[in-house]
Each structure stands twice: as structure tokens, then as C-alpha cells.
mmCIF file of C-alpha atoms in Angstrom:
data_model
loop_
_atom_site.group_PDB
_atom_site.id
_atom_site.type_symbol
_atom_site.label_atom_id
_atom_site.label_comp_id
_atom_site.label_asym_id
_atom_site.label_seq_id
_atom_site.Cartn_x
_atom_site.Cartn_y
_atom_site.Cartn_z
ATOM 1 C CA UNK A 1 0.000 0.000 0.000
ATOM 2 C CA UNK A 2 1.230 3.483 -0.857
ATOM 3 C CA UNK A 3 2.520 5.448 2.169
ATOM 4 C CA UNK A 4 0.596 8.571 1.224
ATOM 5 C CA UNK A 5 -2.664 6.632 0.839
ATOM 6 C CA UNK A 6 -2.192 4.975 4.229
ATOM 7 C CA UNK A 7 -1.415 8.292 5.908
ATOM 8 C CA UNK A 8 -4.375 9.947 4.176
ATOM 9 C CA UNK A 9 -6.766 7.187 5.215
ATOM 10 C CA UNK A 10 -5.529 7.406 8.816
ATOM 11 C CA UNK A 11 -5.841 11.205 8.766
ATOM 12 C CA UNK A 12 -9.368 11.087 7.350
ATOM 13 C CA UNK A 13 -10.342 8.374 9.828
ATOM 14 C CA UNK A 14 -9.918 10.813 12.714
ATOM 15 C CA UNK A 15 -12.789 12.925 11.304
ATOM 16 C CA UNK A 16 -11.225 16.198 12.459
ATOM 17 C CA UNK A 17 -11.388 17.956 9.100
ATOM 18 C CA UNK A 18 -8.497 19.733 7.419
ATOM 19 C CA UNK A 19 -7.685 22.129 10.283
ATOM 20 C CA UNK A 20 -7.625 21.366 14.003
ATOM 21 C CA UNK A 21 -5.720 22.239 17.132
ATOM 22 C CA UNK A 22 -3.104 20.134 18.856
ATOM 23 C CA UNK A 23 -5.521 19.652 21.779
ATOM 24 C CA UNK A 24 -8.267 18.441 19.433
ATOM 25 C CA UNK A 25 -5.839 15.925 17.958
ATOM 26 C CA UNK A 26 -4.892 14.683 21.437
ATOM 27 C CA UNK A 27 -8.585 14.262 22.265
ATOM 28 C CA UNK A 28 -9.194 12.310 19.038
ATOM 29 C CA UNK A 29 -6.236 10.002 19.741
ATOM 30 C CA UNK A 30 -7.428 9.367 23.295
ATOM 31 C CA UNK A 31 -10.942 8.653 22.064
ATOM 32 C CA UNK A 32 -9.721 6.393 19.254
ATOM 33 C CA UNK A 33 -7.464 4.390 21.571
ATOM 34 C CA UNK A 34 -9.824 4.557 24.586
ATOM 35 C CA UNK A 35 -6.821 5.431 26.754
ATOM 36 C CA UNK A 36 -5.423 8.481 28.487
ATOM 37 C CA UNK A 37 -2.444 10.089 26.738
ATOM 38 C CA UNK A 38 0.290 11.827 28.687
ATOM 39 C CA UNK A 39 3.131 13.812 27.083
ATOM 40 C CA UNK A 40 6.317 14.423 29.066
ATOM 41 C CA UNK A 41 9.524 16.214 28.125
ATOM 42 C CA UNK A 42 12.735 14.525 29.282
ATOM 43 C CA UNK A 43 15.666 16.897 29.120
ATOM 44 C CA UNK A 44 18.239 14.076 28.873
ATOM 45 C CA UNK A 45 16.470 12.136 26.135
ATOM 46 C CA UNK A 46 18.492 12.138 22.950
ATOM 47 C CA UNK A 47 21.681 13.489 24.502
ATOM 48 C CA UNK A 48 23.628 10.307 23.838
ATOM 49 C CA UNK A 49 21.557 8.157 21.512
ATOM 50 C CA UNK A 50 19.830 10.640 19.208
ATOM 51 C CA UNK A 51 16.380 9.428 20.254
ATOM 52 C CA UNK A 52 13.915 12.328 19.912
ATOM 53 C CA UNK A 53 10.801 10.697 21.325
ATOM 54 C CA UNK A 54 9.336 7.371 22.299
ATOM 55 C CA UNK A 55 5.838 6.042 22.830
ATOM 56 C CA UNK A 56 5.371 3.785 25.846
ATOM 57 C CA UNK A 57 2.212 1.835 26.593
ATOM 58 C CA UNK A 58 1.443 1.233 30.238
ATOM 59 C CA UNK A 59 -1.567 -0.748 31.423
ATOM 60 C CA UNK A 60 -3.537 2.466 32.010
ATOM 61 C CA UNK A 61 -2.265 5.018 29.511
ATOM 62 C CA UNK A 62 -0.152 5.904 26.527
ATOM 63 C CA UNK A 63 2.927 7.924 27.381
ATOM 64 C CA UNK A 64 4.975 9.983 24.922
ATOM 65 C CA UNK A 65 8.411 10.999 26.176
ATOM 66 C CA UNK A 66 10.194 13.586 24.069
ATOM 67 C CA UNK A 67 13.533 15.337 24.032
ATOM 68 C CA UNK A 68 13.952 19.041 24.729
ATOM 69 C CA UNK A 69 14.354 21.388 21.801
ATOM 70 C CA UNK A 70 14.602 25.160 21.703
ATOM 71 C CA UNK A 71 12.005 25.089 18.931
ATOM 72 C CA UNK A 72 8.385 24.532 19.976
ATOM 73 C CA UNK A 73 7.620 23.316 16.429
ATOM 74 C CA UNK A 74 10.439 20.787 16.623
ATOM 75 C CA UNK A 75 9.138 19.459 19.967
ATOM 76 C CA UNK A 76 5.639 19.285 18.508
ATOM 77 C CA UNK A 77 6.907 17.275 15.528
ATOM 78 C CA UNK A 78 8.519 14.749 17.896
ATOM 79 C CA UNK A 79 5.140 14.212 19.550
ATOM 80 C CA UNK A 80 3.153 14.212 16.291
ATOM 81 C CA UNK A 81 5.388 11.438 14.967
ATOM 82 C CA UNK A 82 4.594 9.284 18.007
ATOM 83 C CA UNK A 83 0.873 10.058 17.712
ATOM 84 C CA UNK A 84 1.068 8.942 14.084
ATOM 85 C CA UNK A 85 2.496 5.583 15.175
ATOM 86 C CA UNK A 86 -0.481 5.208 17.529
ATOM 87 C CA UNK A 87 -3.062 6.060 14.875
ATOM 88 C CA UNK A 88 -1.391 3.802 12.313
ATOM 89 C CA UNK A 89 -1.421 0.906 14.787
ATOM 90 C CA UNK A 90 2.350 0.467 14.840
ATOM 91 C CA UNK A 91 2.637 -1.530 18.019
ATOM 92 C CA UNK A 92 5.258 -3.724 16.282
ATOM 93 C CA UNK A 93 3.985 -6.907 17.956
ATOM 94 C CA UNK A 94 6.323 -9.692 18.964
ATOM 95 C CA UNK A 95 9.778 -9.881 17.471
ATOM 96 C CA UNK A 96 11.854 -12.882 18.550
ATOM 97 C CA UNK A 97 15.000 -11.209 17.178
ATOM 98 C CA UNK A 98 14.968 -8.379 19.741
ATOM 99 C CA UNK A 99 17.801 -9.179 22.173
ATOM 100 C CA UNK A 100 16.486 -9.133 25.739
ATOM 101 C CA UNK A 101 19.920 -8.852 27.339
ATOM 102 C CA UNK A 102 20.533 -5.341 25.913
ATOM 103 C CA UNK A 103 17.680 -3.647 27.760
ATOM 104 C CA UNK A 104 16.512 -6.064 30.468
ATOM 105 C CA UNK A 105 14.594 -3.475 32.551
ATOM 106 C CA UNK A 106 12.433 -2.288 29.644
ATOM 107 C CA UNK A 107 9.256 -4.240 28.826
ATOM 108 C CA UNK A 108 9.657 -6.514 25.754
ATOM 109 C CA UNK A 109 7.187 -4.636 23.503
ATOM 110 C CA UNK A 110 8.839 -1.306 24.275
ATOM 111 C CA UNK A 111 12.298 -2.768 23.727
ATOM 112 C CA UNK A 112 11.272 -4.136 20.315
ATOM 113 C CA UNK A 113 9.773 -0.808 19.295
ATOM 114 C CA UNK A 114 12.890 1.115 20.353
ATOM 115 C CA UNK A 115 15.221 -1.196 18.484
ATOM 116 C CA UNK A 116 13.157 -1.098 15.305
ATOM 117 C CA UNK A 117 12.917 2.694 15.391
ATOM 118 C CA UNK A 118 16.672 3.038 14.916
ATOM 119 C CA UNK A 119 16.152 2.280 11.208
ATOM 120 C CA UNK A 120 14.431 5.387 9.841
ATOM 121 C CA UNK A 121 13.907 3.925 6.370
ATOM 122 C CA UNK A 122 11.295 1.355 7.376
ATOM 123 C CA UNK A 123 7.802 1.612 5.949
ATOM 124 C CA UNK A 124 6.448 2.265 9.458
ATOM 125 C CA UNK A 125 8.775 5.226 10.041
ATOM 126 C CA UNK A 126 8.058 6.755 6.636
ATOM 127 C CA UNK A 127 4.304 6.376 7.145
ATOM 128 C CA UNK A 128 4.495 7.876 10.635
ATOM 129 C CA UNK A 129 6.476 10.870 9.427
ATOM 130 C CA UNK A 130 4.084 11.394 6.509
ATOM 131 C CA UNK A 131 1.092 11.383 8.856
ATOM 132 C CA UNK A 132 2.902 13.613 11.381
ATOM 133 C CA UNK A 133 3.492 16.125 8.573
ATOM 134 C CA UNK A 134 -0.241 16.079 7.739
ATOM 135 C CA UNK A 135 -1.031 16.674 11.420
ATOM 136 C CA UNK A 136 1.411 19.605 11.550
ATOM 137 C CA UNK A 137 -0.110 21.181 8.433
ATOM 138 C CA UNK A 138 -3.626 20.876 9.871
ATOM 139 C CA UNK A 139 -2.524 22.444 13.161
ATOM 140 C CA UNK A 140 -0.856 25.306 11.282
ATOM 141 C CA UNK A 141 -4.034 25.680 9.218
ATOM 142 C CA UNK A 142 -6.083 25.945 12.382
ATOM 143 C CA UNK A 143 -3.779 28.648 13.773
ATOM 144 C CA UNK A 144 -3.900 30.573 10.501
ATOM 145 C CA UNK A 145 -7.686 30.294 10.359
ATOM 146 C CA UNK A 146 -8.034 31.632 13.906
ATOM 147 C CA UNK A 147 -5.688 34.537 13.232
ATOM 148 C CA UNK A 148 -7.573 35.496 10.058
ATOM 149 C CA UNK A 149 -10.828 35.334 11.982
ATOM 150 C CA UNK A 150 -9.469 37.710 14.611
ATOM 151 C CA UNK A 151 -8.011 39.951 11.897
ATOM 152 C CA UNK A 152 -11.366 40.235 10.142
ATOM 153 C CA UNK A 153 -13.766 40.130 13.090
ATOM 154 C CA UNK A 154 -11.286 41.183 15.780
#
């Protein structure tokens, strides 16, 4: 399946329209997954391994940990990429090739996801980035729409 088609279908499936806020997207993801979503910045994330963000699933919630960036848009893109993985259903399942001895304190599903995400050319990573870009454009569109509204009706 074409990456763009998959990202478009996932985008349309949220039924948010072409412009929405970040908070509306978070609400749609929580509703779709029937789970609470928490987003936390970790200042040390990425300092040594280049990891920008990671999605962790706990029994009660989804958790997105992201690295610090001076750019709010950059931080937002980290999170949007992880949200895209959620919407696309990239839980990565069981992978018997993921070595347990490397990260023994991290749950197996999380460990598999982290190890697979080191290869940025996989179909899952390309699809997630494509969908994250669509999310970012819609959020920008929402901000532009609001500012034009205030400019006209102020």
C-alpha cells in the first residue's frame, strides 16, 4: 500500500477535518485508543543516543516521552510522529529477534519498538512521518484560520 494513501486514510479516519488544534488531535487520539495520553519532556532524552521521542504503553495510559528542543515546532513534531504511530497501529507486535539482554529493565514490547525505530527507512517510520506532517499542516491551518478570523472580526 502506498505510504501517502495509508497516511491519508488514517488522517481522514480521525474525522477532524483539514484544520484542528493540537488539543483536538490529542482528544481524538485518546478517544480512538480509549486510553489516556500523557506527554512528558525529558531533558536528557536524545543526549547520547539521538532518540527524539518514544511512545510507551502502560496498562492504564499511553505515554509519549520527548527530548527538549529550543524550537516549539520541533518538539511538537517529535510528539506528532509518536501520535502517528499510535493512529497507524504500529505496536510492532512480537519480534523474537529483539535481544532481551541489551535492555533487560524495559518491557519486551517497548524494547522491540525502540530497536526497530533506529532504522528510519522502514515503511512504518516513513508512514508515521508522513502522517505527522499532515497533522502539523492541519494544526498550522487551524492557527492561521483563527488569526484570520481575529483579523477580520477582531
